[in-house]
mmCIF file of C-alpha atoms in Angstrom:
data_model
loop_
_atom_site.group_PDB
_atom_site.id
_atom_site.type_symbol
_atom_site.label_atom_id
_atom_site.label_comp_id
_atom_site.label_asym_id
_atom_site.label_seq_id
_atom_site.Cartn_x
_atom_site.Cartn_y
_atom_site.Cartn_z
ATOM 1 C CA UNK K 29 -2.999 5.548 -1.560
ATOM 2 C CA UNK K 30 -0.862 8.892 -2.624
ATOM 3 C CA UNK K 31 -1.587 12.361 -2.003
ATOM 4 C CA UNK K 32 -3.381 14.658 -2.387
ATOM 5 C CA UNK K 33 -6.304 12.828 -2.164
ATOM 6 C CA UNK K 34 -8.058 15.055 -4.722
ATOM 7 C CA UNK K 35 -6.488 17.416 -7.423
ATOM 8 C CA UNK K 36 -7.652 20.884 -8.554
ATOM 9 C CA UNK K 37 -10.780 20.289 -10.769
ATOM 10 C CA UNK K 38 -10.573 21.855 -14.260
ATOM 11 C CA UNK K 39 -11.966 24.836 -15.138
ATOM 12 C CA UNK K 40 -15.554 22.975 -16.311
ATOM 13 C CA UNK K 41 -18.069 23.278 -18.519
ATOM 14 C CA UNK K 42 -20.259 25.765 -16.067
ATOM 15 C CA UNK K 43 -22.583 23.611 -15.118
ATOM 16 C CA UNK K 44 -24.094 24.212 -12.107
ATOM 17 C CA UNK K 45 -22.532 20.824 -11.120
ATOM 18 C CA UNK K 46 -18.169 22.572 -12.003
ATOM 19 C CA UNK K 47 -19.431 25.771 -9.586
ATOM 20 C CA UNK K 48 -20.216 23.501 -6.487
ATOM 21 C CA UNK K 49 -17.312 20.974 -6.672
ATOM 22 C CA UNK K 50 -14.924 23.937 -7.642
ATOM 23 C CA UNK K 51 -16.215 25.882 -4.329
ATOM 24 C CA UNK K 52 -15.875 22.841 -2.599
ATOM 25 C CA UNK K 53 -12.091 22.732 -2.967
ATOM 26 C CA UNK K 54 -11.924 26.641 -2.921
ATOM 27 C CA UNK K 55 -13.557 26.591 0.181
ATOM 28 C CA UNK K 56 -15.881 29.872 -0.801
ATOM 29 C CA UNK K 57 -19.089 29.267 1.051
ATOM 30 C CA UNK K 58 -20.522 32.378 -0.528
ATOM 31 C CA UNK K 59 -19.861 30.415 -3.986
ATOM 32 C CA UNK K 60 -21.424 27.292 -2.838
ATOM 33 C CA UNK K 61 -24.876 29.131 -1.136
ATOM 34 C CA UNK K 62 -24.969 31.122 -4.051
ATOM 35 C CA UNK K 63 -24.680 27.664 -6.732
ATOM 36 C CA UNK K 64 -26.871 26.077 -4.125
ATOM 37 C CA UNK K 65 -29.671 28.681 -4.214
ATOM 38 C CA UNK K 66 -29.615 27.853 -8.228
ATOM 39 C CA UNK K 67 -31.089 24.507 -7.391
ATOM 40 C CA UNK K 68 -34.752 23.293 -7.376
ATOM 41 C CA UNK K 69 -34.118 20.972 -4.736
ATOM 42 C CA UNK K 70 -30.833 22.056 -2.797
ATOM 43 C CA UNK K 71 -29.910 17.943 -1.961
ATOM 44 C CA UNK K 72 -29.135 18.506 -4.991
ATOM 45 C CA UNK K 73 -25.353 19.131 -4.668
ATOM 46 C CA UNK K 74 -24.593 15.849 -2.982
ATOM 47 C CA UNK K 75 -25.205 14.101 -5.574
ATOM 48 C CA UNK K 76 -22.340 16.072 -8.101
ATOM 49 C CA UNK K 77 -19.115 14.012 -8.480
ATOM 50 C CA UNK K 78 -15.811 15.045 -9.475
ATOM 51 C CA UNK K 79 -15.117 11.728 -10.475
ATOM 52 C CA UNK K 80 -14.711 8.510 -8.279
ATOM 53 C CA UNK K 81 -17.437 8.450 -6.067
ATOM 54 C CA UNK K 82 -16.318 12.364 -4.695
ATOM 55 C CA UNK K 83 -18.398 14.428 -3.674
ATOM 56 C CA UNK K 84 -18.951 18.109 -2.222
ATOM 57 C CA UNK K 85 -18.836 16.850 1.161
ATOM 58 C CA UNK K 86 -15.804 14.439 0.373
ATOM 59 C CA UNK K 87 -13.833 17.543 -1.228
ATOM 60 C CA UNK K 88 -14.064 20.115 1.925
ATOM 61 C CA UNK K 89 -13.411 16.985 4.131
ATOM 62 C CA UNK K 90 -10.306 16.331 2.866
ATOM 63 C CA UNK K 91 -9.849 19.924 2.081
ATOM 64 C CA UNK K 92 -10.116 20.869 6.234
ATOM 65 C CA UNK K 93 -12.630 23.101 5.012
ATOM 66 C CA UNK K 94 -14.476 23.461 8.064
ATOM 67 C CA UNK K 95 -17.383 26.532 7.265
ATOM 68 C CA UNK K 96 -18.022 24.954 4.107
ATOM 69 C CA UNK K 97 -18.133 21.283 6.037
ATOM 70 C CA UNK K 98 -20.975 23.506 8.716
ATOM 71 C CA UNK K 99 -23.281 24.494 6.024
ATOM 72 C CA UNK K 100 -23.287 21.385 4.233
ATOM 73 C CA UNK K 101 -23.888 18.883 7.205
ATOM 74 C CA UNK K 102 -25.805 21.526 9.142
ATOM 75 C CA UNK K 103 -28.182 23.228 6.764
ATOM 76 C CA UNK K 104 -28.147 20.437 3.774
ATOM 77 C CA UNK K 105 -28.237 17.369 5.867
ATOM 78 C CA UNK K 106 -25.065 16.111 4.360
ATOM 79 C CA UNK K 107 -24.278 12.488 5.544
ATOM 80 C CA UNK K 108 -20.499 12.250 7.495
ATOM 81 C CA UNK K 109 -20.580 8.582 6.793
ATOM 82 C CA UNK K 110 -22.009 8.591 3.356
ATOM 83 C CA UNK K 111 -19.334 5.868 1.198
ATOM 84 C CA UNK K 112 -18.229 7.537 -1.822
ATOM 85 C CA UNK K 113 -19.909 4.305 -4.446
ATOM 86 C CA UNK K 114 -18.198 2.517 -7.546
ATOM 87 C CA UNK K 115 -15.288 0.315 -7.741
ATOM 88 C CA UNK K 116 -12.334 2.367 -7.853
ATOM 89 C CA UNK K 117 -9.911 3.494 -5.088
ATOM 90 C CA UNK K 118 -12.297 5.420 -3.408
ATOM 91 C CA UNK K 119 -14.627 3.187 -2.873
ATOM 92 C CA UNK K 120 -16.263 3.229 0.272
ATOM 93 C CA UNK K 121 -14.727 6.377 2.071
ATOM 94 C CA UNK K 122 -16.313 8.301 3.547
ATOM 95 C CA UNK K 123 -16.273 12.331 4.073
ATOM 96 C CA UNK K 124 -15.271 11.404 7.711
ATOM 97 C CA UNK K 125 -12.523 9.384 6.153
ATOM 98 C CA UNK K 126 -11.654 11.827 4.203
ATOM 99 C CA UNK K 127 -10.999 14.583 6.615
ATOM 100 C CA UNK K 128 -7.861 12.662 8.460
ATOM 101 C CA UNK K 129 -6.217 13.173 5.357
ATOM 102 C CA UNK K 130 -6.575 17.271 5.615
ATOM 103 C CA UNK K 131 -4.065 17.209 8.561
ATOM 104 C CA UNK K 132 -6.832 19.551 10.186
ATOM 105 C CA UNK K 133 -7.928 18.614 13.714
ATOM 106 C CA UNK K 134 -10.629 20.624 13.705
ATOM 107 C CA UNK K 135 -12.433 19.357 10.831
ATOM 108 C CA UNK K 136 -11.874 15.455 12.234
ATOM 109 C CA UNK K 137 -13.264 16.603 15.237
ATOM 110 C CA UNK K 138 -16.158 17.956 13.869
ATOM 111 C CA UNK K 139 -17.276 15.246 11.703
ATOM 112 C CA UNK K 140 -16.477 12.888 14.458
ATOM 113 C CA UNK K 141 -18.931 15.023 16.928
ATOM 114 C CA UNK K 142 -21.515 15.188 13.998
ATOM 115 C CA UNK K 143 -22.165 11.507 13.855
ATOM 116 C CA UNK K 144 -18.553 10.030 12.138
ATOM 117 C CA UNK K 145 -18.446 6.251 12.097
ATOM 118 C CA UNK K 146 -14.494 5.273 13.913
ATOM 119 C CA UNK K 147 -14.895 1.982 12.554
ATOM 120 C CA UNK K 148 -16.276 2.052 9.596
ATOM 121 C CA UNK K 149 -14.320 1.290 6.851
ATOM 122 C CA UNK K 150 -14.051 1.421 3.157
ATOM 123 C CA UNK K 151 -13.775 -0.645 0.729
ATOM 124 C CA UNK K 152 -10.172 -1.704 0.982
ATOM 125 C CA UNK K 153 -10.540 -2.411 4.696
ATOM 126 C CA UNK K 154 -9.514 1.511 5.369
ATOM 127 C CA UNK K 155 -10.723 3.461 8.412
ATOM 128 C CA UNK K 156 -10.187 7.020 9.505
ATOM 129 C CA UNK K 157 -7.086 5.985 11.694
ATOM 130 C CA UNK K 158 -5.245 4.331 8.198
ATOM 131 C CA UNK K 159 -6.319 6.927 6.104
ATOM 132 C CA UNK K 160 -4.691 9.481 8.968
ATOM 133 C CA UNK K 161 -1.904 6.987 9.071
ATOM 134 C CA UNK K 162 -1.467 6.069 5.029
ATOM 135 C CA UNK K 163 -1.127 9.539 4.624
ATOM 136 C CA UNK K 164 1.372 10.800 6.895
ATOM 137 C CA UNK K 165 -1.696 13.119 9.122
ATOM 138 C CA UNK K 166 1.118 12.775 12.565
ATOM 139 C CA UNK K 167 -1.605 15.399 14.632
ATOM 140 C CA UNK K 168 -4.691 13.515 13.080
ATOM 141 C CA UNK K 169 -3.521 10.552 14.242
ATOM 142 C CA UNK K 170 -2.288 11.079 17.374
ATOM 143 C CA UNK K 171 -6.210 12.792 17.784
ATOM 144 C CA UNK K 172 -8.093 10.021 16.339
ATOM 145 C CA UNK K 173 -5.773 7.382 19.335
ATOM 146 C CA UNK K 174 -6.733 9.574 21.531
ATOM 147 C CA UNK K 175 -10.464 9.050 21.217
ATOM 148 C CA UNK K 176 -9.944 5.526 21.438
ATOM 149 C CA UNK K 177 -9.770 3.959 17.957
ATOM 150 C CA UNK K 178 -7.789 0.560 18.626
ATOM 151 C CA UNK K 179 -4.576 1.227 17.138
ATOM 152 C CA UNK K 180 -4.253 -2.653 15.864
ATOM 153 C CA UNK K 181 -7.525 -1.962 14.003
ATOM 154 C CA UNK K 182 -8.429 -4.354 11.054
ATOM 155 C CA UNK K 183 -11.023 -4.293 9.121
ATOM 156 C CA UNK K 184 -9.221 -7.714 7.061
ATOM 157 C CA UNK K 185 -6.792 -5.967 4.990
ATOM 158 C CA UNK K 186 -4.592 -4.954 7.717
ATOM 159 C CA UNK K 187 -4.089 -2.650 10.487
ATOM 160 C CA UNK K 188 -2.980 1.025 10.853
ATOM 161 C CA UNK K 189 0.521 0.330 10.742
ATOM 162 C CA UNK K 190 0.632 -1.914 7.441
ATOM 163 C CA UNK K 191 -0.749 0.941 5.641
ATOM 164 C CA UNK K 192 1.541 3.324 6.645
ATOM 165 C CA UNK K 193 4.904 0.994 6.152
ATOM 166 C CA UNK K 194 3.725 0.614 2.895
ATOM 167 C CA UNK K 195 3.465 4.150 2.263
ATOM 168 C CA UNK K 196 6.855 5.186 3.564
ATOM 169 C CA UNK K 197 5.095 7.221 6.646
ATOM 170 C CA UNK K 198 8.088 6.716 9.043
ATOM 171 C CA UNK K 199 6.252 9.389 11.330
ATOM 172 C CA UNK K 200 2.695 8.004 11.731
ATOM 173 C CA UNK K 201 4.715 4.566 11.935
ATOM 174 C CA UNK K 202 6.418 6.145 14.719
ATOM 175 C CA UNK K 203 3.779 7.305 16.787
ATOM 176 C CA UNK K 204 1.601 4.232 15.905
ATOM 177 C CA UNK K 205 3.875 2.210 17.606
ATOM 178 C CA UNK K 206 4.613 4.593 20.539
ATOM 179 C CA UNK K 207 0.872 3.529 21.127
ATOM 180 C CA UNK K 208 2.421 -0.383 21.638
ATOM 181 C CA UNK K 209 0.946 -0.769 17.519
ATOM 182 C CA UNK K 210 1.890 -4.699 16.828
ATOM 183 C CA UNK K 211 5.024 -4.921 14.311
ATOM 184 C CA UNK K 212 4.306 -8.449 13.941
ATOM 185 C CA UNK K 213 0.785 -8.621 12.702
ATOM 186 C CA UNK K 214 0.546 -9.922 9.569
ATOM 187 C CA UNK K 215 -1.824 -9.455 6.242
ATOM 188 C CA UNK K 216 -2.698 -12.070 3.454
ATOM 189 C CA UNK K 217 -0.889 -10.279 0.556
ATOM 190 C CA UNK K 218 1.820 -8.430 2.095
ATOM 191 C CA UNK K 219 2.418 -10.350 5.194
ATOM 192 C CA UNK K 220 4.160 -8.335 8.110
ATOM 193 C CA UNK K 221 4.143 -4.162 8.102
ATOM 194 C CA UNK K 222 8.548 -5.168 7.861
ATOM 195 C CA UNK K 223 7.951 -6.900 4.355
ATOM 196 C CA UNK K 224 5.414 -4.149 3.461
ATOM 197 C CA UNK K 225 8.212 -1.450 4.457
ATOM 198 C CA UNK K 226 11.236 -3.637 2.478
ATOM 199 C CA UNK K 227 8.586 -4.242 -0.349
ATOM 200 C CA UNK K 228 7.978 -0.631 -0.829
ATOM 201 C CA UNK K 229 11.618 0.030 -0.060
ATOM 202 C CA UNK K 230 11.830 2.037 3.268
ATOM 203 C CA UNK K 231 14.398 1.796 5.438
ATOM 204 C CA UNK K 232 13.095 4.128 7.472
ATOM 205 C CA UNK K 233 10.280 2.293 8.449
ATOM 206 C CA UNK K 234 12.233 -0.509 9.132
ATOM 207 C CA UNK K 235 14.419 0.759 11.209
ATOM 208 C CA UNK K 236 11.885 2.055 13.159
ATOM 209 C CA UNK K 237 9.543 -1.166 13.137
ATOM 210 C CA UNK K 238 12.348 -3.507 13.810
ATOM 211 C CA UNK K 239 13.832 -0.750 17.267
ATOM 212 C CA UNK K 240 9.988 -1.777 17.877
ATOM 213 C CA UNK K 241 9.700 -5.129 17.924
ATOM 214 C CA UNK K 242 9.306 -6.418 14.507
ATOM 215 C CA UNK K 243 10.885 -9.906 13.883
ATOM 216 C CA UNK K 244 13.950 -9.849 11.262
ATOM 217 C CA UNK K 245 13.320 -13.033 10.319
ATOM 218 C CA UNK K 246 9.127 -13.517 9.738
ATOM 219 C CA UNK K 247 7.521 -12.909 6.404
ATOM 220 C CA UNK K 248 3.958 -13.669 7.778
ATOM 221 C CA UNK K 249 1.980 -14.977 5.430
ATOM 222 C CA UNK K 250 4.269 -14.360 2.674
ATOM 223 C CA UNK K 251 6.625 -18.050 2.898
ATOM 224 C CA UNK K 252 9.672 -15.855 2.596
ATOM 225 C CA UNK K 253 11.894 -14.161 4.724
ATOM 226 C CA UNK K 254 12.911 -10.530 4.174
ATOM 227 C CA UNK K 255 16.226 -12.071 3.326
ATOM 228 C CA UNK K 256 15.209 -14.318 0.866
ATOM 229 C CA UNK K 257 13.289 -11.745 -0.812
ATOM 230 C CA UNK K 258 15.821 -9.295 -0.944
ATOM 231 C CA UNK K 259 18.728 -11.603 -1.644
ATOM 232 C CA UNK K 260 16.005 -13.531 -4.418
ATOM 233 C CA UNK K 261 14.800 -10.615 -6.323
ATOM 234 C CA UNK K 262 17.689 -8.314 -6.606
ATOM 235 C CA UNK K 263 17.900 -4.742 -6.366
ATOM 236 C CA UNK K 264 17.892 -4.662 -2.668
ATOM 237 C CA UNK K 265 21.906 -4.817 -1.457
ATOM 238 C CA UNK K 266 21.903 -2.275 0.893
ATOM 239 C CA UNK K 267 19.060 -3.965 2.264
ATOM 240 C CA UNK K 268 20.715 -7.028 2.653
ATOM 241 C CA UNK K 269 23.343 -5.324 4.917
ATOM 242 C CA UNK K 270 20.921 -3.392 7.358
ATOM 243 C CA UNK K 271 18.672 -6.976 7.399
ATOM 244 C CA UNK K 272 22.184 -8.733 8.412
ATOM 245 C CA UNK K 273 22.906 -5.679 10.858
ATOM 246 C CA UNK K 274 19.490 -6.021 12.228
ATOM 247 C CA UNK K 275 20.071 -9.573 13.085
ATOM 248 C CA UNK K 276 18.109 -11.565 10.102
ATOM 249 C CA UNK K 277 19.358 -14.921 9.895
ATOM 250 C CA UNK K 278 21.567 -16.014 6.186
ATOM 251 C CA UNK K 279 20.833 -20.116 7.397
ATOM 252 C CA UNK K 280 16.537 -19.508 7.015
ATOM 253 C CA UNK K 281 16.050 -21.126 3.306
ATOM 254 C CA UNK K 282 13.041 -20.706 0.830
ATOM 255 C CA UNK K 283 10.474 -22.512 0.449
ATOM 256 C CA UNK K 284 12.533 -24.681 -2.060
ATOM 257 C CA UNK K 285 15.558 -25.306 0.459
ATOM 258 C CA UNK K 286 17.363 -22.272 -1.223
ATOM 259 C CA UNK K 287 19.858 -20.274 1.158
ATOM 260 C CA UNK K 288 19.975 -16.676 0.708
ATOM 261 C CA UNK K 289 23.772 -16.913 -0.056
ATOM 262 C CA UNK K 290 22.435 -19.391 -3.069
ATOM 263 C CA UNK K 291 20.191 -16.762 -4.216
ATOM 264 C CA UNK K 292 22.212 -13.891 -4.553
ATOM 265 C CA UNK K 293 25.272 -16.097 -5.936
ATOM 266 C CA UNK K 294 22.990 -17.508 -8.219
ATOM 267 C CA UNK K 295 22.205 -13.684 -9.829
ATOM 268 C CA UNK K 296 25.892 -13.185 -9.839
ATOM 269 C CA UNK K 297 25.970 -10.505 -7.064
ATOM 270 C CA UNK K 298 29.049 -10.963 -5.362
ATOM 271 C CA UNK K 299 28.680 -7.929 -3.391
ATOM 272 C CA UNK K 300 25.742 -10.273 -1.413
ATOM 273 C CA UNK K 301 27.703 -13.210 -1.342
ATOM 274 C CA UNK K 302 30.469 -11.726 0.305
ATOM 275 C CA UNK K 303 28.733 -9.902 2.933
ATOM 276 C CA UNK K 304 26.048 -13.367 3.457
ATOM 277 C CA UNK K 305 29.793 -15.569 3.465
ATOM 278 C CA UNK K 306 31.181 -15.256 6.929
ATOM 279 C CA UNK K 307 27.783 -15.470 8.587
ATOM 280 C CA UNK K 308 26.518 -18.734 6.476
ATOM 281 C CA UNK K 309 26.637 -21.779 7.678
ATOM 282 C CA UNK K 310 28.856 -24.602 4.978
ATOM 283 C CA UNK K 311 26.303 -26.227 2.547
ATOM 284 C CA UNK K 312 27.095 -30.052 2.328
ATOM 285 C CA UNK K 313 26.053 -29.956 -1.531
ATOM 286 C CA UNK K 314 29.121 -27.285 -1.825
ATOM 287 C CA UNK K 315 32.502 -29.406 -2.157
ATOM 288 C CA UNK K 316 33.903 -25.930 -2.486
ATOM 289 C CA UNK K 317 33.464 -23.322 0.770
ATOM 290 C CA UNK K 318 34.560 -19.924 -1.003
ATOM 291 C CA UNK K 319 33.307 -16.905 -2.618
ATOM 292 C CA UNK K 320 34.142 -18.045 -5.311
ATOM 293 C CA UNK K 321 33.403 -21.665 -4.963
ATOM 294 C CA UNK K 322 29.192 -20.995 -4.227
ATOM 295 C CA UNK K 323 29.680 -18.544 -7.379
ATOM 296 C CA UNK K 324 30.925 -20.908 -9.614
ATOM 297 C CA UNK K 325 28.264 -23.434 -8.328
ATOM 298 C CA UNK K 326 25.817 -21.517 -8.516
ATOM 299 C CA UNK K 327 26.406 -21.025 -12.087
ATOM 300 C CA UNK K 328 26.650 -24.431 -13.127
ATOM 301 C CA UNK K 329 23.474 -25.090 -11.103
ATOM 302 C CA UNK K 330 21.753 -22.429 -13.023
ATOM 303 C CA UNK K 331 23.102 -23.302 -16.342
ATOM 304 C CA UNK K 332 20.747 -26.878 -15.176
ATOM 305 C CA UNK K 333 17.615 -27.073 -17.322
ATOM 306 C CA UNK K 334 14.540 -25.439 -14.460
ATOM 307 C CA UNK K 335 12.829 -28.475 -12.724
ATOM 308 C CA UNK K 336 9.933 -27.684 -14.692
ATOM 309 C CA UNK K 337 7.357 -29.223 -11.828
ATOM 310 C CA UNK K 338 9.058 -26.535 -9.438
ATOM 311 C CA UNK K 339 9.135 -23.461 -11.946
ATOM 312 C CA UNK K 340 5.488 -24.155 -12.533
ATOM 313 C CA UNK K 341 4.600 -23.921 -8.063
ATOM 314 C CA UNK K 342 6.594 -21.050 -8.312
ATOM 315 C CA UNK K 343 4.568 -18.956 -10.906
ATOM 316 C CA UNK K 344 1.602 -21.008 -9.149
ATOM 317 C CA UNK K 345 2.029 -19.905 -6.299
ATOM 318 C CA UNK K 346 2.656 -16.403 -7.155
ATOM 319 C CA UNK K 347 0.195 -15.832 -9.323
ATOM 320 C CA UNK K 348 -2.215 -16.753 -6.635
ATOM 321 C CA UNK K 349 -0.981 -14.405 -4.245
ATOM 322 C CA UNK K 350 -1.313 -11.549 -6.982
ATOM 323 C CA UNK K 351 -4.652 -12.490 -7.742
ATOM 324 C CA UNK K 352 -5.591 -12.601 -4.302
ATOM 325 C CA UNK K 353 -4.722 -8.877 -3.793
ATOM 326 C CA UNK K 354 -6.470 -7.982 -6.868
ATOM 327 C CA UNK K 355 -9.652 -9.786 -5.502
ATOM 328 C CA UNK K 356 -9.178 -7.544 -2.253
ATOM 329 C CA UNK K 357 -9.156 -4.553 -4.885
ATOM 330 C CA UNK K 358 -5.767 -3.247 -3.372
ATOM 331 C CA UNK K 359 -4.378 -2.980 -7.509
ATOM 332 C CA UNK K 360 -1.130 -1.141 -5.809
ATOM 333 C CA UNK K 361 0.841 -4.374 -4.083
ATOM 334 C CA UNK K 362 -1.462 -6.372 -6.478
ATOM 335 C CA UNK K 363 0.578 -5.003 -9.342
ATOM 336 C CA UNK K 364 3.639 -5.318 -7.146
ATOM 337 C CA UNK K 365 3.099 -8.674 -7.166
ATOM 338 C CA UNK K 366 2.678 -9.372 -10.573
ATOM 339 C CA UNK K 367 5.610 -7.957 -11.319
ATOM 340 C CA UNK K 368 7.653 -10.352 -8.891
ATOM 341 C CA UNK K 369 5.809 -13.154 -10.920
ATOM 342 C CA UNK K 370 6.843 -11.519 -13.943
ATOM 343 C CA UNK K 371 10.226 -11.634 -13.227
ATOM 344 C CA UNK K 372 10.133 -15.438 -12.574
ATOM 345 C CA UNK K 373 8.560 -16.515 -15.384
ATOM 346 C CA UNK K 374 6.526 -13.719 -17.839
ATOM 347 C CA UNK K 375 3.472 -14.699 -19.473
ATOM 348 C CA UNK K 376 0.751 -13.284 -21.596
ATOM 349 C CA UNK K 377 -1.523 -14.085 -18.562
ATOM 350 C CA UNK K 378 0.312 -11.527 -15.802
ATOM 351 C CA UNK K 379 1.194 -8.871 -18.169
ATOM 352 C CA UNK K 380 -2.818 -8.582 -18.974
ATOM 353 C CA UNK K 381 -4.062 -9.143 -15.131
ATOM 354 C CA UNK K 382 -0.786 -6.058 -13.715
ATOM 355 C CA UNK K 383 -2.263 -4.064 -17.364
ATOM 356 C CA UNK K 384 -5.220 -4.154 -15.561
ATOM 357 C CA UNK K 385 -4.307 -3.164 -12.026
ATOM 358 C CA UNK K 386 -2.085 -0.231 -14.316
ATOM 359 C CA UNK K 387 -5.480 1.218 -15.479
ATOM 360 C CA UNK K 388 -7.426 1.189 -12.208
ATOM 361 C CA UNK K 389 -4.994 3.101 -10.694
ATOM 362 C CA UNK K 390 -5.491 5.397 -13.977
ATOM 363 C CA UNK K 391 -1.844 4.683 -14.953
ATOM 364 C CA UNK K 392 -2.411 4.478 -18.925
ATOM 365 C CA UNK K 393 1.083 4.302 -19.794
ATOM 366 C CA UNK K 394 1.783 1.667 -18.047
ATOM 367 C CA UNK K 395 -1.457 0.213 -18.842
ATOM 368 C CA UNK K 396 -0.476 -0.322 -22.428
ATOM 369 C CA UNK K 397 2.958 -0.821 -21.955
ATOM 370 C CA UNK K 398 2.195 -3.702 -20.211
ATOM 371 C CA UNK K 399 -0.461 -4.401 -22.772
ATOM 372 C CA UNK K 400 1.812 -4.730 -25.680
ATOM 373 C CA UNK K 401 3.983 -7.408 -23.182
ATOM 374 C CA UNK K 402 1.452 -9.065 -23.504
ATOM 375 C CA UNK K 403 0.620 -9.421 -27.056
ATOM 376 C CA UNK K 404 4.645 -9.966 -27.567
ATOM 377 C CA UNK K 405 4.345 -13.285 -25.315
ATOM 378 C CA UNK K 406 1.280 -14.838 -25.836
#
């Protein structure tokens, strides 16, 4: 979830809804009171929607406008635990959860004191602590932990540490680890927090996680180690170097028996092969155990017709992984997972699925691009 949670509203059309949303966004209590007075039923204000189910109390909370929150809660009876409706990115998000992203402890404390539920989760399994951690709100994260929120609270979609790591929030990763968060907890679809940080190329988070006890050879629910992932997909050469220095074992194969050095050689990445060579045990099927010999062998093997059964199995595994993430409504990670599957074996179905993910993430241009690729591969 990328900040900001709520963007500045447009000038609108001059309706009461536009005026109320603008007043809540700006923290203009006088103007908000004036708008409410013009309504036949003051509580109608809670039906006003900025989009995605985000109402006026959500807006005031995420902006840290304490006085507006007090007015909406105490005078108009606003519910701090009212979930945003719908199926979008903010489905199930409450005003209390929204306040965590304001960075304003006084607003968070006020909503907590007025019934904020510390353990309630949104449609993506994120509690108020998850929201604070994923946005990098250090003071709010510390405050919530001081109130007894379990550091590893997990509503089925991962811990706050996973959220912080996959959103590149190294400062909240550090805080959570200092409060003894489990760096090896796993979540279906992402694996460990270390794998999540790797997927989003956050070297800072990876360093903190390994220092905090993360197992560098553990993929969790994913059928691969971090080193297998980096050597298998390309573009991660700096991470290969880092993982090896951190103690990653280059002799652990992927699900099909390929060692990281073989994966790097198949991509013709000499730099990675050179890094892996001194640390990899000789492979009996490669007669010339040298850097040149390994690369030549990989080219020879790559020239052979693909094993259809293995390819279909790989495609099925990757697609099932991405489909699972889609069902969990984690469209951001699902989009990346479909991308990995497309790299292996592009198909119209995979492009169509990724296009839908991007559409749900409001990436219209990306969705259109994938839809066009879908037509080309169909």
